[in-house]
Short mmCIF file of C-alpha atoms in Angstrom, two decimals:
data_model
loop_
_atom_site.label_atom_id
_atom_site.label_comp_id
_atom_site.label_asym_id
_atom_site.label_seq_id
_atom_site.Cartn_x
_atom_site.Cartn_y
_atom_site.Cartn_z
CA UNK M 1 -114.80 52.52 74.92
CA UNK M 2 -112.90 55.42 76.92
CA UNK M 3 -110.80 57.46 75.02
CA UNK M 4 -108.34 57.24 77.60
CA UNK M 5 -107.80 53.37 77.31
CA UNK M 6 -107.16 53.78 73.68
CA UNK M 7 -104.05 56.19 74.18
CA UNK M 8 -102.96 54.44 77.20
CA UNK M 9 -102.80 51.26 74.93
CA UNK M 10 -100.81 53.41 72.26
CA UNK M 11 -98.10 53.98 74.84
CA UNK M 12 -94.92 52.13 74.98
CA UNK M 13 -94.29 51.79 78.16
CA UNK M 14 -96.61 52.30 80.95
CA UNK M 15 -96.73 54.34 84.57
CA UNK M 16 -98.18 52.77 87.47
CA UNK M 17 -101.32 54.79 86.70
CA UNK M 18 -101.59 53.65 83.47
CA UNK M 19 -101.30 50.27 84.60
CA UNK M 20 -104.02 50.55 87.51
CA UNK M 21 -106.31 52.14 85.20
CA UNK M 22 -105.94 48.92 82.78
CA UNK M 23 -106.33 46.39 85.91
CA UNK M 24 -109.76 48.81 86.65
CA UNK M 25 -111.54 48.14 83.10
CA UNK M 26 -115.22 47.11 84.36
CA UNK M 27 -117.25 46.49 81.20
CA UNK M 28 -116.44 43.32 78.89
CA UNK M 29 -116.14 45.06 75.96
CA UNK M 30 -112.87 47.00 77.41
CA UNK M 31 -111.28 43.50 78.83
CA UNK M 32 -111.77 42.29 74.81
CA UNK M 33 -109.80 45.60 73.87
CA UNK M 34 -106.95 44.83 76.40
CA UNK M 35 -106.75 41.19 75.30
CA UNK M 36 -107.00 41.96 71.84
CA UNK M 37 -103.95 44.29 72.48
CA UNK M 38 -101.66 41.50 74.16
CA UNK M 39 -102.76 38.96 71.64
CA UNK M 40 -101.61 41.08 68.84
CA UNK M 41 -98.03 41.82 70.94
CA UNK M 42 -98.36 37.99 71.88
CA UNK M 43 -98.06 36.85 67.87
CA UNK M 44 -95.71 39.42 66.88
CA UNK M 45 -93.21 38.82 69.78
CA UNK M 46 -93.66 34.91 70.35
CA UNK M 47 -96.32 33.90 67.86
CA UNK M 48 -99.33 31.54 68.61
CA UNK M 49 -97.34 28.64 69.70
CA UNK M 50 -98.20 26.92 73.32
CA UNK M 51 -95.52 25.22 74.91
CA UNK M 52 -96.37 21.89 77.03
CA UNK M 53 -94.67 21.65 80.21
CA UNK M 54 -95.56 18.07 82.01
CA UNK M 55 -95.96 19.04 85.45
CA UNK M 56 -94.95 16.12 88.17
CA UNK M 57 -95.84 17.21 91.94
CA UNK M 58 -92.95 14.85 93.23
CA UNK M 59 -93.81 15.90 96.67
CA UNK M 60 -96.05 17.54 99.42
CA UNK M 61 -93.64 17.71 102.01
CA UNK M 62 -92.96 21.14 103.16
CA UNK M 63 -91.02 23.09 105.51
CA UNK M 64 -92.46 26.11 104.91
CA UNK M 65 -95.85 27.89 106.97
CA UNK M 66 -97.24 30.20 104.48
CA UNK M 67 -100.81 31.05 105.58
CA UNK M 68 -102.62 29.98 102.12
CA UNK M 69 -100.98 27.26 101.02
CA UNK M 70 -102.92 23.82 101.53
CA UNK M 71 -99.62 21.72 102.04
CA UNK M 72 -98.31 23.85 104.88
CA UNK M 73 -96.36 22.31 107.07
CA UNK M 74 -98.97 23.14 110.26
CA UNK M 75 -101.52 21.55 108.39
CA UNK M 76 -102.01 17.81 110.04
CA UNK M 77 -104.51 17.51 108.16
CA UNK M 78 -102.83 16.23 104.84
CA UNK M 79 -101.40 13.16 104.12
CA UNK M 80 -97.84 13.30 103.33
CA UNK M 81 -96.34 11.65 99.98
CA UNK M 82 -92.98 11.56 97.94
CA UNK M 83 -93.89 9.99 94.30
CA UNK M 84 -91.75 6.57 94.01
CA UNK M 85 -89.20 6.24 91.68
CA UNK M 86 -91.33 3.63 89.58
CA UNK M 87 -93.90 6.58 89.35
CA UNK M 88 -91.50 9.28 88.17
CA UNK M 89 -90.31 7.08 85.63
CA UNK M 90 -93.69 6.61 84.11
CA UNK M 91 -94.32 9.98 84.61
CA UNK M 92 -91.03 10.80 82.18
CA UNK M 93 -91.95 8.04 80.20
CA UNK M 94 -95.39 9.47 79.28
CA UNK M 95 -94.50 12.97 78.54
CA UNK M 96 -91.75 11.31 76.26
CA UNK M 97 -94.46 9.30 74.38
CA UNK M 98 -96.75 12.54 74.25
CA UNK M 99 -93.80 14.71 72.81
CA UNK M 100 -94.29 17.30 75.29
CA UNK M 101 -90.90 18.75 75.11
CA UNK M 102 -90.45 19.69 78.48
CA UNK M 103 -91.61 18.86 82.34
CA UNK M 104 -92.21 20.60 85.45
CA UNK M 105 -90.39 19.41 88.86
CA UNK M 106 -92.36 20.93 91.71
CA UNK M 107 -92.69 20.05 95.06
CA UNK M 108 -92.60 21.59 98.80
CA UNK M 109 -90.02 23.51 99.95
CA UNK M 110 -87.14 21.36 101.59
CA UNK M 111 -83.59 22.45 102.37
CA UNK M 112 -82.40 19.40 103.85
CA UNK M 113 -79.99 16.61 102.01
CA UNK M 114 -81.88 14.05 101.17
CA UNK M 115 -84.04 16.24 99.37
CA UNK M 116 -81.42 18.04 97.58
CA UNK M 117 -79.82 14.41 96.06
CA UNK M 118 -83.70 13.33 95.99
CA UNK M 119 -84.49 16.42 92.95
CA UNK M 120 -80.55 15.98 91.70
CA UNK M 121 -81.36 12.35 91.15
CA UNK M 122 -85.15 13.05 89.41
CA UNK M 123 -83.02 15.49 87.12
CA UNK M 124 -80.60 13.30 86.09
CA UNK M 125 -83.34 10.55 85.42
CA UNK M 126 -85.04 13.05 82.88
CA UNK M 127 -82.14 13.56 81.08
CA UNK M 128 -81.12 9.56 81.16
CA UNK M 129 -84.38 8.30 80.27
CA UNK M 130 -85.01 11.07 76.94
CA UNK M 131 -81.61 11.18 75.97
CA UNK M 132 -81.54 14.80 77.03
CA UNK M 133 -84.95 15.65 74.69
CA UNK M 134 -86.83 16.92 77.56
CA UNK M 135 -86.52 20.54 78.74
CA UNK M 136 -86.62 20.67 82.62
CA UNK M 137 -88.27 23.85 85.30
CA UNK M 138 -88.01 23.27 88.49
CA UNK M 139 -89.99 25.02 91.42
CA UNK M 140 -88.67 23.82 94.44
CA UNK M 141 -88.21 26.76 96.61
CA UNK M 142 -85.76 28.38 98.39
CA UNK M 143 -82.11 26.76 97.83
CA UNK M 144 -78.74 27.49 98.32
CA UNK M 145 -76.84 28.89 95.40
CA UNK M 146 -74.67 25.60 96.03
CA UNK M 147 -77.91 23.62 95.47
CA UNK M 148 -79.01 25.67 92.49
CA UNK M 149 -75.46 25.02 91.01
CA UNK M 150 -76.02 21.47 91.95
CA UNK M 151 -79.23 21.18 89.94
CA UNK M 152 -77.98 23.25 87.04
CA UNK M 153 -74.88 21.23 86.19
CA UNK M 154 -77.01 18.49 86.28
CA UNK M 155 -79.45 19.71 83.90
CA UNK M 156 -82.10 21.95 84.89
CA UNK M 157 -82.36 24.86 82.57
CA UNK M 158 -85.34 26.85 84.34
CA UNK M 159 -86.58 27.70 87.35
CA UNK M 160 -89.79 29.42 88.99
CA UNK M 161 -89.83 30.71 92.45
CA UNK M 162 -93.10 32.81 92.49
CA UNK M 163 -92.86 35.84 95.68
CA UNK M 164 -97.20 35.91 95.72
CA UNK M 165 -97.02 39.79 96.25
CA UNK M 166 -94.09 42.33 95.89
CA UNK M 167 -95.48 44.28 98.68
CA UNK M 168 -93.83 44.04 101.84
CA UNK M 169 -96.75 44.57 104.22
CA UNK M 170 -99.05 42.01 102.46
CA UNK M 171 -96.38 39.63 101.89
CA UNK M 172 -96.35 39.62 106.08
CA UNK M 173 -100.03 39.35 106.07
CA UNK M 174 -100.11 35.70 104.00
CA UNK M 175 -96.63 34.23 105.59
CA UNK M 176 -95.38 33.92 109.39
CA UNK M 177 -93.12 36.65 110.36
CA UNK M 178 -89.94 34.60 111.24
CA UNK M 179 -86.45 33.79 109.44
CA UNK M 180 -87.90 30.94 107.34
CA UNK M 181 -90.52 33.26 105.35
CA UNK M 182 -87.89 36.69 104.72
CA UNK M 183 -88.95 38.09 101.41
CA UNK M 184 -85.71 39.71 101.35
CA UNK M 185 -84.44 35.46 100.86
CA UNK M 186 -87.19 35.23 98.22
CA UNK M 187 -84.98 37.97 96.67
CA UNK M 188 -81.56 37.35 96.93
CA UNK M 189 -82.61 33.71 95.93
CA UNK M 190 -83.83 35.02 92.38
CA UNK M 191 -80.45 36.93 92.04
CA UNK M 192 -78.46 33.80 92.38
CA UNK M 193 -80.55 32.26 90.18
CA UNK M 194 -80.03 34.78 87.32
CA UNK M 195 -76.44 34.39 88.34
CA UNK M 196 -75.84 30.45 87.73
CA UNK M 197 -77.90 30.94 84.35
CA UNK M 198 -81.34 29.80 84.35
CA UNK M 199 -83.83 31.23 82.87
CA UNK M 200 -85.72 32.84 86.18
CA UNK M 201 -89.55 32.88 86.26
CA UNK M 202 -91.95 34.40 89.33
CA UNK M 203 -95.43 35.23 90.04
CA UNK M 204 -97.58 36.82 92.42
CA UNK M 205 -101.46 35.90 93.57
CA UNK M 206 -104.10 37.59 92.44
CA UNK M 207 -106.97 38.57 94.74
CA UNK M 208 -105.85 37.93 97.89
CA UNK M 209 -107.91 39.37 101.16
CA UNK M 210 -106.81 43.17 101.48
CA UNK M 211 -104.93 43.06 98.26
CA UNK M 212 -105.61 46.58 96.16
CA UNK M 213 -105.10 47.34 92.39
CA UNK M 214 -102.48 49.43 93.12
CA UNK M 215 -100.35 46.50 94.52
CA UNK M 216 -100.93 44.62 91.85
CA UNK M 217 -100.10 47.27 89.47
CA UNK M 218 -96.63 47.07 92.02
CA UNK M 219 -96.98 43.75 91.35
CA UNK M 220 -96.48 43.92 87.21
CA UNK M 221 -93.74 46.56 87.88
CA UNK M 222 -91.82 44.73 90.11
CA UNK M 223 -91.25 41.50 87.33
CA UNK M 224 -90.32 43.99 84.61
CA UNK M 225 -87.76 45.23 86.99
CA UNK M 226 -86.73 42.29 88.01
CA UNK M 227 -86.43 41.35 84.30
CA UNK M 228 -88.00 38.20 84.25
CA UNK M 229 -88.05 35.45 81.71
CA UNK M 230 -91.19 33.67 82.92
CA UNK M 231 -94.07 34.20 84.76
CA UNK M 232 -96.75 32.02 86.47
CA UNK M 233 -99.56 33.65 88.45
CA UNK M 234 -103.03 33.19 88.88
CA UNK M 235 -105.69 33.76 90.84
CA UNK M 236 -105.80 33.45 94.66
CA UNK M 237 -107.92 30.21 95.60
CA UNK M 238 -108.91 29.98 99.59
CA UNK M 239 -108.36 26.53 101.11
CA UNK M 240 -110.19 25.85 104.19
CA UNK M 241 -107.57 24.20 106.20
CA UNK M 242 -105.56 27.48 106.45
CA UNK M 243 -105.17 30.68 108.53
CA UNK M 244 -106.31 32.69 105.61
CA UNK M 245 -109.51 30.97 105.11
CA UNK M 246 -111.24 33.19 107.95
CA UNK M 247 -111.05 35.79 105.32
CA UNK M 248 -112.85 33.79 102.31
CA UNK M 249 -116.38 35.83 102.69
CA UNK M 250 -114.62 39.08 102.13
CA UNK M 251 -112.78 37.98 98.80
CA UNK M 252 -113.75 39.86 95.75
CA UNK M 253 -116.26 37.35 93.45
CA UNK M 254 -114.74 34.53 91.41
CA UNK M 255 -115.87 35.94 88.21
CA UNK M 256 -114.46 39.13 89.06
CA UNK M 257 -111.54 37.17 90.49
CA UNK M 258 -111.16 35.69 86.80
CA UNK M 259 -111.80 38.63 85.12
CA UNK M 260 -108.74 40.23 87.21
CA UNK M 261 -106.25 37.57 86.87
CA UNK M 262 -107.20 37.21 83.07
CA UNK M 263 -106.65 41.10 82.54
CA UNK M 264 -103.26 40.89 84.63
CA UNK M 265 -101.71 38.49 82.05
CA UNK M 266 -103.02 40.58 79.06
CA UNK M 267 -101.17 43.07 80.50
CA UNK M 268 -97.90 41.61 81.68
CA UNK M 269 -97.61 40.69 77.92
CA UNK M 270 -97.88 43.85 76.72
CA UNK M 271 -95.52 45.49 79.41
CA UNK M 272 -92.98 42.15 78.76
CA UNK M 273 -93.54 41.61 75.04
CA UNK M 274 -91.38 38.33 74.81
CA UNK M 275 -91.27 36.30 78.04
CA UNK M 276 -93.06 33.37 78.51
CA UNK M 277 -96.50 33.54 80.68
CA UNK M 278 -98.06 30.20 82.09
CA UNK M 279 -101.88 29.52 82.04
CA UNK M 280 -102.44 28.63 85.82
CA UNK M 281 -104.06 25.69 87.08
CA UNK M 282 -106.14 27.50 89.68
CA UNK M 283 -108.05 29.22 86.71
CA UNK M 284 -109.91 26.68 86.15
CA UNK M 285 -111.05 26.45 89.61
CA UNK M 286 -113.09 29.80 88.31
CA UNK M 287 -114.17 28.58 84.96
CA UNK M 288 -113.80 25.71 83.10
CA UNK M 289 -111.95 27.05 80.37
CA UNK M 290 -110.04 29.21 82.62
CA UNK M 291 -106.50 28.14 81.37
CA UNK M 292 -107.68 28.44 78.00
CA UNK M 293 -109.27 32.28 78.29
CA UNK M 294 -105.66 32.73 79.94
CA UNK M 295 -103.95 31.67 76.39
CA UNK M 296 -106.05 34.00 74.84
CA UNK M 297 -105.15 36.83 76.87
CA UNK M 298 -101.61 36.31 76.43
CA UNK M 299 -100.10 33.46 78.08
CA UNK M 300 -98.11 30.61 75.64
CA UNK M 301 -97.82 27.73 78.36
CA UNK M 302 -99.59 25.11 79.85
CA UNK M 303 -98.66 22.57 82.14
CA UNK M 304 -100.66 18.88 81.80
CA UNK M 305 -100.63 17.48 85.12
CA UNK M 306 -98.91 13.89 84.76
CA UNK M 307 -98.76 13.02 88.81
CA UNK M 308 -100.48 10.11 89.20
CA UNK M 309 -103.58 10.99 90.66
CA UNK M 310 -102.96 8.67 93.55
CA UNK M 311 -101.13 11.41 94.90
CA UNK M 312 -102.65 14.66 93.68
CA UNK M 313 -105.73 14.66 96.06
CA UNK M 314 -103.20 15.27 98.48
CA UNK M 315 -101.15 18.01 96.63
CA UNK M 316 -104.19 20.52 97.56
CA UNK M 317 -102.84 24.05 97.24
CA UNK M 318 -106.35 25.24 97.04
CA UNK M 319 -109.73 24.17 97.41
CA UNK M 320 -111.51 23.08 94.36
CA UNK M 321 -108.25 22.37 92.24
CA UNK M 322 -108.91 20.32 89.22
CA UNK M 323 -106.63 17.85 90.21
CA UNK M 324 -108.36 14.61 87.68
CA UNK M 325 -107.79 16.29 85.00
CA UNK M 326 -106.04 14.54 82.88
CA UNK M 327 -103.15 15.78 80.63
CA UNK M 328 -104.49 14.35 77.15
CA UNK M 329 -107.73 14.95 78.17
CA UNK M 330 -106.55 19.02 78.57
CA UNK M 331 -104.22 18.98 75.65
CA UNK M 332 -107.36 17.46 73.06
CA UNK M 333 -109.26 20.14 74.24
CA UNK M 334 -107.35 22.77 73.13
CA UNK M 335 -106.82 21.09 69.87
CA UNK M 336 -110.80 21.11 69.82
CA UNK M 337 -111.49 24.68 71.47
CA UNK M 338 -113.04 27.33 69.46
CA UNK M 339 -111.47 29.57 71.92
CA UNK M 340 -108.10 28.92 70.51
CA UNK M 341 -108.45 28.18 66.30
CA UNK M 342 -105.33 29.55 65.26
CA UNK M 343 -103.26 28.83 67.64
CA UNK M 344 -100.71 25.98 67.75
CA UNK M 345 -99.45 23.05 70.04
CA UNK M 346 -95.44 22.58 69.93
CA UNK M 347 -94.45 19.56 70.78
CA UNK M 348 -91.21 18.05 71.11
CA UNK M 349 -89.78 21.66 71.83
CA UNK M 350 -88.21 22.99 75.14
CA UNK M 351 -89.97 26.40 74.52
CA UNK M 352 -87.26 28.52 76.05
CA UNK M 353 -88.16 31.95 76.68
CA UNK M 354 -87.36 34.08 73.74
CA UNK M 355 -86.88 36.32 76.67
CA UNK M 356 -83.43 34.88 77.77
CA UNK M 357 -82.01 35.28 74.92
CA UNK M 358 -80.79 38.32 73.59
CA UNK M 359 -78.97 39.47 76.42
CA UNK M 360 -77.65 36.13 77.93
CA UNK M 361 -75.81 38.55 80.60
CA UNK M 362 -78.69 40.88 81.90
CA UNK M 363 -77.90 42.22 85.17
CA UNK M 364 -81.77 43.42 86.25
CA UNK M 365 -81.73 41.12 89.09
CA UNK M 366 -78.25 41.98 90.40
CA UNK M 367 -78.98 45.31 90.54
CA UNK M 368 -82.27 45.08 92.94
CA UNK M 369 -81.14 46.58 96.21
CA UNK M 370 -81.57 44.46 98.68
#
């Protein structure tokens, strides 16, 4: 163990070299010191708790082109799907019965109207059908701030618009250069979603061709800057049906890949003591216990999938996504996992970030020049 790891873990707050010499630890012994670390920040500052979030992929219809995404719109290659009302409902209905607390709205990016009344609609439905019990994210893209208002006076509480890199150059290496993928509108959309009042989450990939340690160490600054209450990102997973695939022999190895992402939460949670940090799915396209290594490290949410899986072999981000897992099946074995004795499974609780809190009137976003 490095003297200089020790003292950089002492620190309060950390420099961009600090933070590229904790993304660089080789040896396992030195990832178990950095977890250790966040774990001990993670149960002082938020405690062991997990926090269910039923995830319903309501559709895989999407205007967007971004050059590793599965569901892009050039892809012909997908079969196109909107879950049916009936489906939704039993969707609700089961995360209800399961006490979950809270569920996920995601879908493909859409600006148009019928989509817009389409998530309105699904929002109000969640808070008709549990009598306002369940906690609702959304992560549904790009929106006007008359659309976020929309969805916010109708209930939705959170919402996760991930950016995949904070680095200008890469961002314009993974999306078309035209008006519909601007990261400056990635942006200026999280602003005016700090302004309405949810609770703002983002994320970046991890691993992605070309991508260096020092733009992920970017990466970590740019969410503390950006003041953040939530964060989901995970590993970068190629999918063969996009432009970025050309590049899958020249990706660093999945273990290392794991190792990366896994070290990247640890650290987020010590640099943001208090938000919340979701255990990706696309983890456990690297290991099977990926989402659980991920709680370990730091992270306090998970997110059952409970689409019907008659649609979620065609909600492919990635190649290789567990997409039959089932949401029991994943929330029994973490009440089962040696990996995770100690730790605790709320249910029936939104599982707001702690985060928001404090300082319901935090301007960090607002003040991101643009």
């Amino acid at each position: 163990m490095s003297d200089n790891l020790i003292k950089i873990l002492s620190f309060n707050t950390f420099s961009k070299e600090d933070i590229v010499t904790l993304l660089s630890v080789k040896s396992e012994a030195e990832r178990e010191h950095v977890f250790n670390k966040a774990e001990s920040i993670r149960e002082e500052s938020v405690g062991k708790n997990i926090y269910l979030r039923g995830l319903i992929e309501l559709s895989n219809i999407c205007e967007k082109n971004c050059l590793y995404c599965g569901i892009r719109a050039g892809n012909k290659q997908v079969e196109r799907y909107i879950v049916s009302e009936k489906d939704v409902i039993a969707s609700i209905n089961h995360a209800l019965e399961k006490n979950y607390g809270s569920v996920v709205i995601q879908s493909g990016e859409r600006t148009d109207e019928e989509f817009v009344e389409m998530i309105d609609g699904v929002i109000k439905k969640i808070k008709t059908i549990s009598d306002g019990k369940l906690g609702i994210t959304l992560s549904c893209g790009e929106q006007t701030p008359e659309t976020y208002r929309k969805w916010y006076k109708s209930g939705a509480h959170r919402y996760l618009l991930r950016i995949e890199t904070s680095d200008p150059e890469l961002y314009y290496k993974i999306h078309p250069q035209n008006k519909k993928h601007f990261l400056v509108n990635r942006l200026v959309a999280l602003r005016h979603l700090r302004e309405i009042g949810y609770q703002v989450g983002s994320g970046v990939m991890i691993g992605l061709p070309g991508q260096t340690v020092s733009q992920l160490a970017d990466d970590l600054l740019f969410l503390k800057q950006m003041d953040v209450d939530m964060v989901g990102m995970g590993p970068y997973i190629e999918h063969k049906h996009t432009p970025l695939y050309q590049f899958s022999n020249n990706l660093i190895p999945k273990a290392e890949r794991l190792n990366l992402s896994l070290v990247m939460i640890a650290v987020l949670r010590i640099m943001m003591k208090n938000i919340n940090i979701a255990s990706s799915t696309a983890l456990d396209s690297l290991d099977s216990n990926g989402r659980l290594l991920a709680i370990k490290a730091g992270a306090n949410v998970l997110m059952p999938n409970l689409t019907p899986v008659k649609y979620r072999e065609n909600y492919f981000l990635y190649d290789n996504k567990p997409y039959l897992t089932e949401a029991d099946e994943l929330v029994e074995n973490i009440g089962s996992s040696e990996i995770l004795k100690g730790y605790l499974i709320k249910l029936g609780e939104w599982g707001d970030s702690a985060h928001f809190f404090p300082d319901r009137n935090k301007i960090g976003l607002c003040k991101i020049q643009l």
